[in-house]
Amino acid sequence: KVKRKGYNKEFLEKDMTVVCHVTGFLPDEDGKIFWSTKGGNPFTYQAGIGSVIEGWDEGVMGMSEGEISTIYMSSNKGYGKIGNRSWNIPGHTNIAFEIEILA
């Protein structure tokens, strides 16, 4: 779900370095936030090579610099049946990320 369109004509592709602000939340638990970089250092990673979870990797492809979008994903595209203990996300939990592409 796009909240703000990007202003760049270049769109994210595989192997590009992405710098972004991210807020991860649980849409089925009243939007409980489990991680956020806002107010701190942005998150940097390589797009499309599996360095983030599958739903995130797929969801950002085609976004451009300046864009803010919310990516919703079922557990099979997120943390699966195991969940993520570091963030207290139980298995089989739907998650979402609001992602702002900075560069």
JSON list of C-alpha atoms in Angstrom, two decimals:
[
{"chain": "A", "resi": 1, "resn": "LYS", "atom": "CA", "xyz": [0.00, 0.00, 0.00]},
{"chain": "A", "resi": 2, "resn": "VAL", "atom": "CA", "xyz": [1.67, 3.22, -1.18]},
{"chain": "A", "resi": 3, "resn": "LYS", "atom": "CA", "xyz": [1.51, 6.13, 1.30]},
{"chain": "A", "resi": 4, "resn": "ARG", "atom": "CA", "xyz": [3.77, 8.45, -0.71]},
{"chain": "A", "resi": 5, "resn": "LYS", "atom": "CA", "xyz": [5.02, 7.99, -4.25]},
{"chain": "A", "resi": 6, "resn": "GLY", "atom": "CA", "xyz": [8.74, 8.16, -4.89]},
{"chain": "A", "resi": 7, "resn": "TYR", "atom": "CA", "xyz": [10.32, 10.97, -6.85]},
{"chain": "A", "resi": 8, "resn": "ASN", "atom": "CA", "xyz": [13.04, 9.03, -8.60]},
{"chain": "A", "resi": 9, "resn": "LYS", "atom": "CA", "xyz": [12.70, 7.40, -12.00]},
{"chain": "A", "resi": 10, "resn": "GLU", "atom": "CA", "xyz": [15.08, 4.61, -10.97]},
{"chain": "A", "resi": 11, "resn": "PHE", "atom": "CA", "xyz": [13.31, 1.68, -9.33]},
{"chain": "A", "resi": 12, "resn": "LEU", "atom": "CA", "xyz": [14.80, -0.89, -6.99]},
{"chain": "A", "resi": 13, "resn": "GLU", "atom": "CA", "xyz": [16.24, -3.94, -8.66]},
{"chain": "A", "resi": 14, "resn": "LYS", "atom": "CA", "xyz": [18.15, -7.01, -7.54]},
{"chain": "A", "resi": 15, "resn": "ASP", "atom": "CA", "xyz": [21.60, -6.34, -6.03]},
{"chain": "A", "resi": 16, "resn": "MET", "atom": "CA", "xyz": [21.00, -2.62, -5.47]},
{"chain": "A", "resi": 17, "resn": "THR", "atom": "CA", "xyz": [22.04, -1.20, -2.11]},
{"chain": "A", "resi": 18, "resn": "VAL", "atom": "CA", "xyz": [18.96, 0.07, -0.29]},
{"chain": "A", "resi": 19, "resn": "VAL", "atom": "CA", "xyz": [18.97, 2.60, 2.55]},
{"chain": "A", "resi": 20, "resn": "CYS", "atom": "CA", "xyz": [15.62, 2.86, 4.28]},
{"chain": "A", "resi": 21, "resn": "HIS", "atom": "CA", "xyz": [13.71, 3.68, 7.43]},
{"chain": "A", "resi": 22, "resn": "VAL", "atom": "CA", "xyz": [11.57, 0.79, 8.56]},
{"chain": "A", "resi": 23, "resn": "THR", "atom": "CA", "xyz": [8.82, 0.20, 11.09]},
{"chain": "A", "resi": 24, "resn": "GLY", "atom": "CA", "xyz": [7.78, -3.42, 11.57]},
{"chain": "A", "resi": 25, "resn": "PHE", "atom": "CA", "xyz": [4.40, -4.08, 13.15]},
{"chain": "A", "resi": 26, "resn": "LEU", "atom": "CA", "xyz": [1.81, -6.77, 13.80]},
{"chain": "A", "resi": 27, "resn": "PRO", "atom": "CA", "xyz": [-1.37, -5.87, 11.90]},
{"chain": "A", "resi": 28, "resn": "ASP", "atom": "CA", "xyz": [-3.43, -8.54, 13.68]},
{"chain": "A", "resi": 29, "resn": "GLU", "atom": "CA", "xyz": [-2.39, -7.22, 17.12]},
{"chain": "A", "resi": 30, "resn": "ASP", "atom": "CA", "xyz": [-3.59, -3.61, 16.82]},
{"chain": "A", "resi": 31, "resn": "GLY", "atom": "CA", "xyz": [-0.43, -2.56, 14.98]},
{"chain": "A", "resi": 32, "resn": "LYS", "atom": "CA", "xyz": [1.97, -3.45, 17.80]},
{"chain": "A", "resi": 33, "resn": "ILE", "atom": "CA", "xyz": [5.42, -2.22, 16.70]},
{"chain": "A", "resi": 34, "resn": "PHE", "atom": "CA", "xyz": [8.23, -4.75, 17.05]},
{"chain": "A", "resi": 35, "resn": "TRP", "atom": "CA", "xyz": [11.06, -2.80, 15.37]},
{"chain": "A", "resi": 36, "resn": "SER", "atom": "CA", "xyz": [11.67, 0.70, 14.06]},
{"chain": "A", "resi": 37, "resn": "THR", "atom": "CA", "xyz": [14.63, 2.65, 12.72]},
{"chain": "A", "resi": 38, "resn": "LYS", "atom": "CA", "xyz": [12.80, 5.96, 12.78]},
{"chain": "A", "resi": 39, "resn": "GLY", "atom": "CA", "xyz": [14.59, 8.41, 15.02]},
{"chain": "A", "resi": 40, "resn": "GLY", "atom": "CA", "xyz": [17.77, 6.37, 14.64]},
{"chain": "A", "resi": 41, "resn": "ASN", "atom": "CA", "xyz": [20.09, 5.05, 11.99]},
{"chain": "A", "resi": 42, "resn": "PRO", "atom": "CA", "xyz": [18.51, 3.83, 8.74]},
{"chain": "A", "resi": 43, "resn": "PHE", "atom": "CA", "xyz": [18.74, 0.19, 7.71]},
{"chain": "A", "resi": 44, "resn": "THR", "atom": "CA", "xyz": [20.96, -0.73, 4.74]},
{"chain": "A", "resi": 45, "resn": "TYR", "atom": "CA", "xyz": [20.85, -3.99, 2.77]},
{"chain": "A", "resi": 46, "resn": "GLN", "atom": "CA", "xyz": [21.18, -5.51, -0.72]},
{"chain": "A", "resi": 47, "resn": "ALA", "atom": "CA", "xyz": [17.85, -5.90, -2.53]},
{"chain": "A", "resi": 48, "resn": "GLY", "atom": "CA", "xyz": [16.62, -9.16, -3.98]},
{"chain": "A", "resi": 49, "resn": "ILE", "atom": "CA", "xyz": [19.31, -11.52, -2.69]},
{"chain": "A", "resi": 50, "resn": "GLY", "atom": "CA", "xyz": [17.64, -12.88, 0.45]},
{"chain": "A", "resi": 51, "resn": "SER", "atom": "CA", "xyz": [19.30, -10.64, 3.03]},
{"chain": "A", "resi": 52, "resn": "VAL", "atom": "CA", "xyz": [15.84, -9.78, 4.40]},
{"chain": "A", "resi": 53, "resn": "ILE", "atom": "CA", "xyz": [12.74, -11.95, 4.68]},
{"chain": "A", "resi": 54, "resn": "GLU", "atom": "CA", "xyz": [11.03, -13.01, 1.47]},
{"chain": "A", "resi": 55, "resn": "GLY", "atom": "CA", "xyz": [7.92, -10.82, 1.74]},
{"chain": "A", "resi": 56, "resn": "TRP", "atom": "CA", "xyz": [10.01, -7.70, 2.32]},
{"chain": "A", "resi": 57, "resn": "ASP", "atom": "CA", "xyz": [12.43, -8.54, -0.50]},
{"chain": "A", "resi": 58, "resn": "GLU", "atom": "CA", "xyz": [9.55, -9.06, -2.93]},
{"chain": "A", "resi": 59, "resn": "GLY", "atom": "CA", "xyz": [7.56, -6.07, -1.70]},
{"chain": "A", "resi": 60, "resn": "VAL", "atom": "CA", "xyz": [10.24, -3.42, -2.20]},
{"chain": "A", "resi": 61, "resn": "MET", "atom": "CA", "xyz": [11.06, -4.36, -5.78]},
{"chain": "A", "resi": 62, "resn": "GLY", "atom": "CA", "xyz": [9.85, -1.52, -7.96]},
{"chain": "A", "resi": 63, "resn": "MET", "atom": "CA", "xyz": [9.82, 1.07, -5.18]},
{"chain": "A", "resi": 64, "resn": "SER", "atom": "CA", "xyz": [11.81, 4.26, -5.78]},
{"chain": "A", "resi": 65, "resn": "GLU", "atom": "CA", "xyz": [13.72, 6.76, -3.67]},
{"chain": "A", "resi": 66, "resn": "GLY", "atom": "CA", "xyz": [11.37, 8.84, -1.53]},
{"chain": "A", "resi": 67, "resn": "GLU", "atom": "CA", "xyz": [8.55, 6.28, -1.63]},
{"chain": "A", "resi": 68, "resn": "ILE", "atom": "CA", "xyz": [6.82, 5.17, 1.55]},
{"chain": "A", "resi": 69, "resn": "SER", "atom": "CA", "xyz": [4.85, 1.94, 1.33]},
{"chain": "A", "resi": 70, "resn": "THR", "atom": "CA", "xyz": [3.41, -0.55, 3.75]},
{"chain": "A", "resi": 71, "resn": "ILE", "atom": "CA", "xyz": [4.04, -4.17, 2.88]},
{"chain": "A", "resi": 72, "resn": "TYR", "atom": "CA", "xyz": [1.72, -6.74, 4.47]},
{"chain": "A", "resi": 73, "resn": "MET", "atom": "CA", "xyz": [2.69, -10.40, 4.49]},
{"chain": "A", "resi": 74, "resn": "SER", "atom": "CA", "xyz": [1.42, -13.68, 5.76]},
{"chain": "A", "resi": 75, "resn": "SER", "atom": "CA", "xyz": [3.66, -15.74, 8.00]},
{"chain": "A", "resi": 76, "resn": "ASN", "atom": "CA", "xyz": [4.89, -17.93, 5.14]},
{"chain": "A", "resi": 77, "resn": "LYS", "atom": "CA", "xyz": [6.54, -14.83, 3.58]},
{"chain": "A", "resi": 78, "resn": "GLY", "atom": "CA", "xyz": [7.64, -13.53, 6.97]},
{"chain": "A", "resi": 79, "resn": "TYR", "atom": "CA", "xyz": [9.03, -15.48, 9.92]},
{"chain": "A", "resi": 80, "resn": "GLY", "atom": "CA", "xyz": [7.07, -18.68, 9.22]},
{"chain": "A", "resi": 81, "resn": "LYS", "atom": "CA", "xyz": [6.17, -21.31, 11.77]},
{"chain": "A", "resi": 82, "resn": "ILE", "atom": "CA", "xyz": [9.19, -20.51, 13.94]},
{"chain": "A", "resi": 83, "resn": "GLY", "atom": "CA", "xyz": [8.58, -16.77, 14.36]},
{"chain": "A", "resi": 84, "resn": "ASN", "atom": "CA", "xyz": [11.27, -14.38, 15.58]},
{"chain": "A", "resi": 85, "resn": "ARG", "atom": "CA", "xyz": [12.21, -14.71, 19.23]},
{"chain": "A", "resi": 86, "resn": "SER", "atom": "CA", "xyz": [14.32, -11.53, 19.25]},
{"chain": "A", "resi": 87, "resn": "TRP", "atom": "CA", "xyz": [11.21, -9.47, 18.54]},
{"chain": "A", "resi": 88, "resn": "ASN", "atom": "CA", "xyz": [8.72, -11.72, 20.39]},
{"chain": "A", "resi": 89, "resn": "ILE", "atom": "CA", "xyz": [6.90, -12.67, 17.20]},
{"chain": "A", "resi": 90, "resn": "PRO", "atom": "CA", "xyz": [5.24, -16.06, 17.57]},
{"chain": "A", "resi": 91, "resn": "GLY", "atom": "CA", "xyz": [5.14, -18.55, 14.72]},
{"chain": "A", "resi": 92, "resn": "HIS", "atom": "CA", "xyz": [2.37, -18.29, 12.12]},
{"chain": "A", "resi": 93, "resn": "THR", "atom": "CA", "xyz": [2.04, -14.51, 12.67]},
{"chain": "A", "resi": 94, "resn": "ASN", "atom": "CA", "xyz": [1.18, -12.05, 9.91]},
{"chain": "A", "resi": 95, "resn": "ILE", "atom": "CA", "xyz": [3.49, -9.04, 9.87]},
{"chain": "A", "resi": 96, "resn": "ALA", "atom": "CA", "xyz": [3.87, -5.73, 8.07]},
{"chain": "A", "resi": 97, "resn": "PHE", "atom": "CA", "xyz": [6.59, -3.19, 7.41]},
{"chain": "A", "resi": 98, "resn": "GLU", "atom": "CA", "xyz": [6.27, 0.48, 6.59]},
{"chain": "A", "resi": 99, "resn": "ILE", "atom": "CA", "xyz": [9.32, 1.20, 4.45]},
{"chain": "A", "resi": 100, "resn": "GLU", "atom": "CA", "xyz": [10.63, 4.58, 3.36]},
{"chain": "A", "resi": 101, "resn": "ILE", "atom": "CA", "xyz": [13.30, 4.36, 0.67]},
{"chain": "A", "resi": 102, "resn": "LEU", "atom": "CA", "xyz": [15.99, 6.96, 1.43]},
{"chain": "A", "resi": 103, "resn": "ALA", "atom": "CA", "xyz": [18.55, 5.94, -1.21]}
]
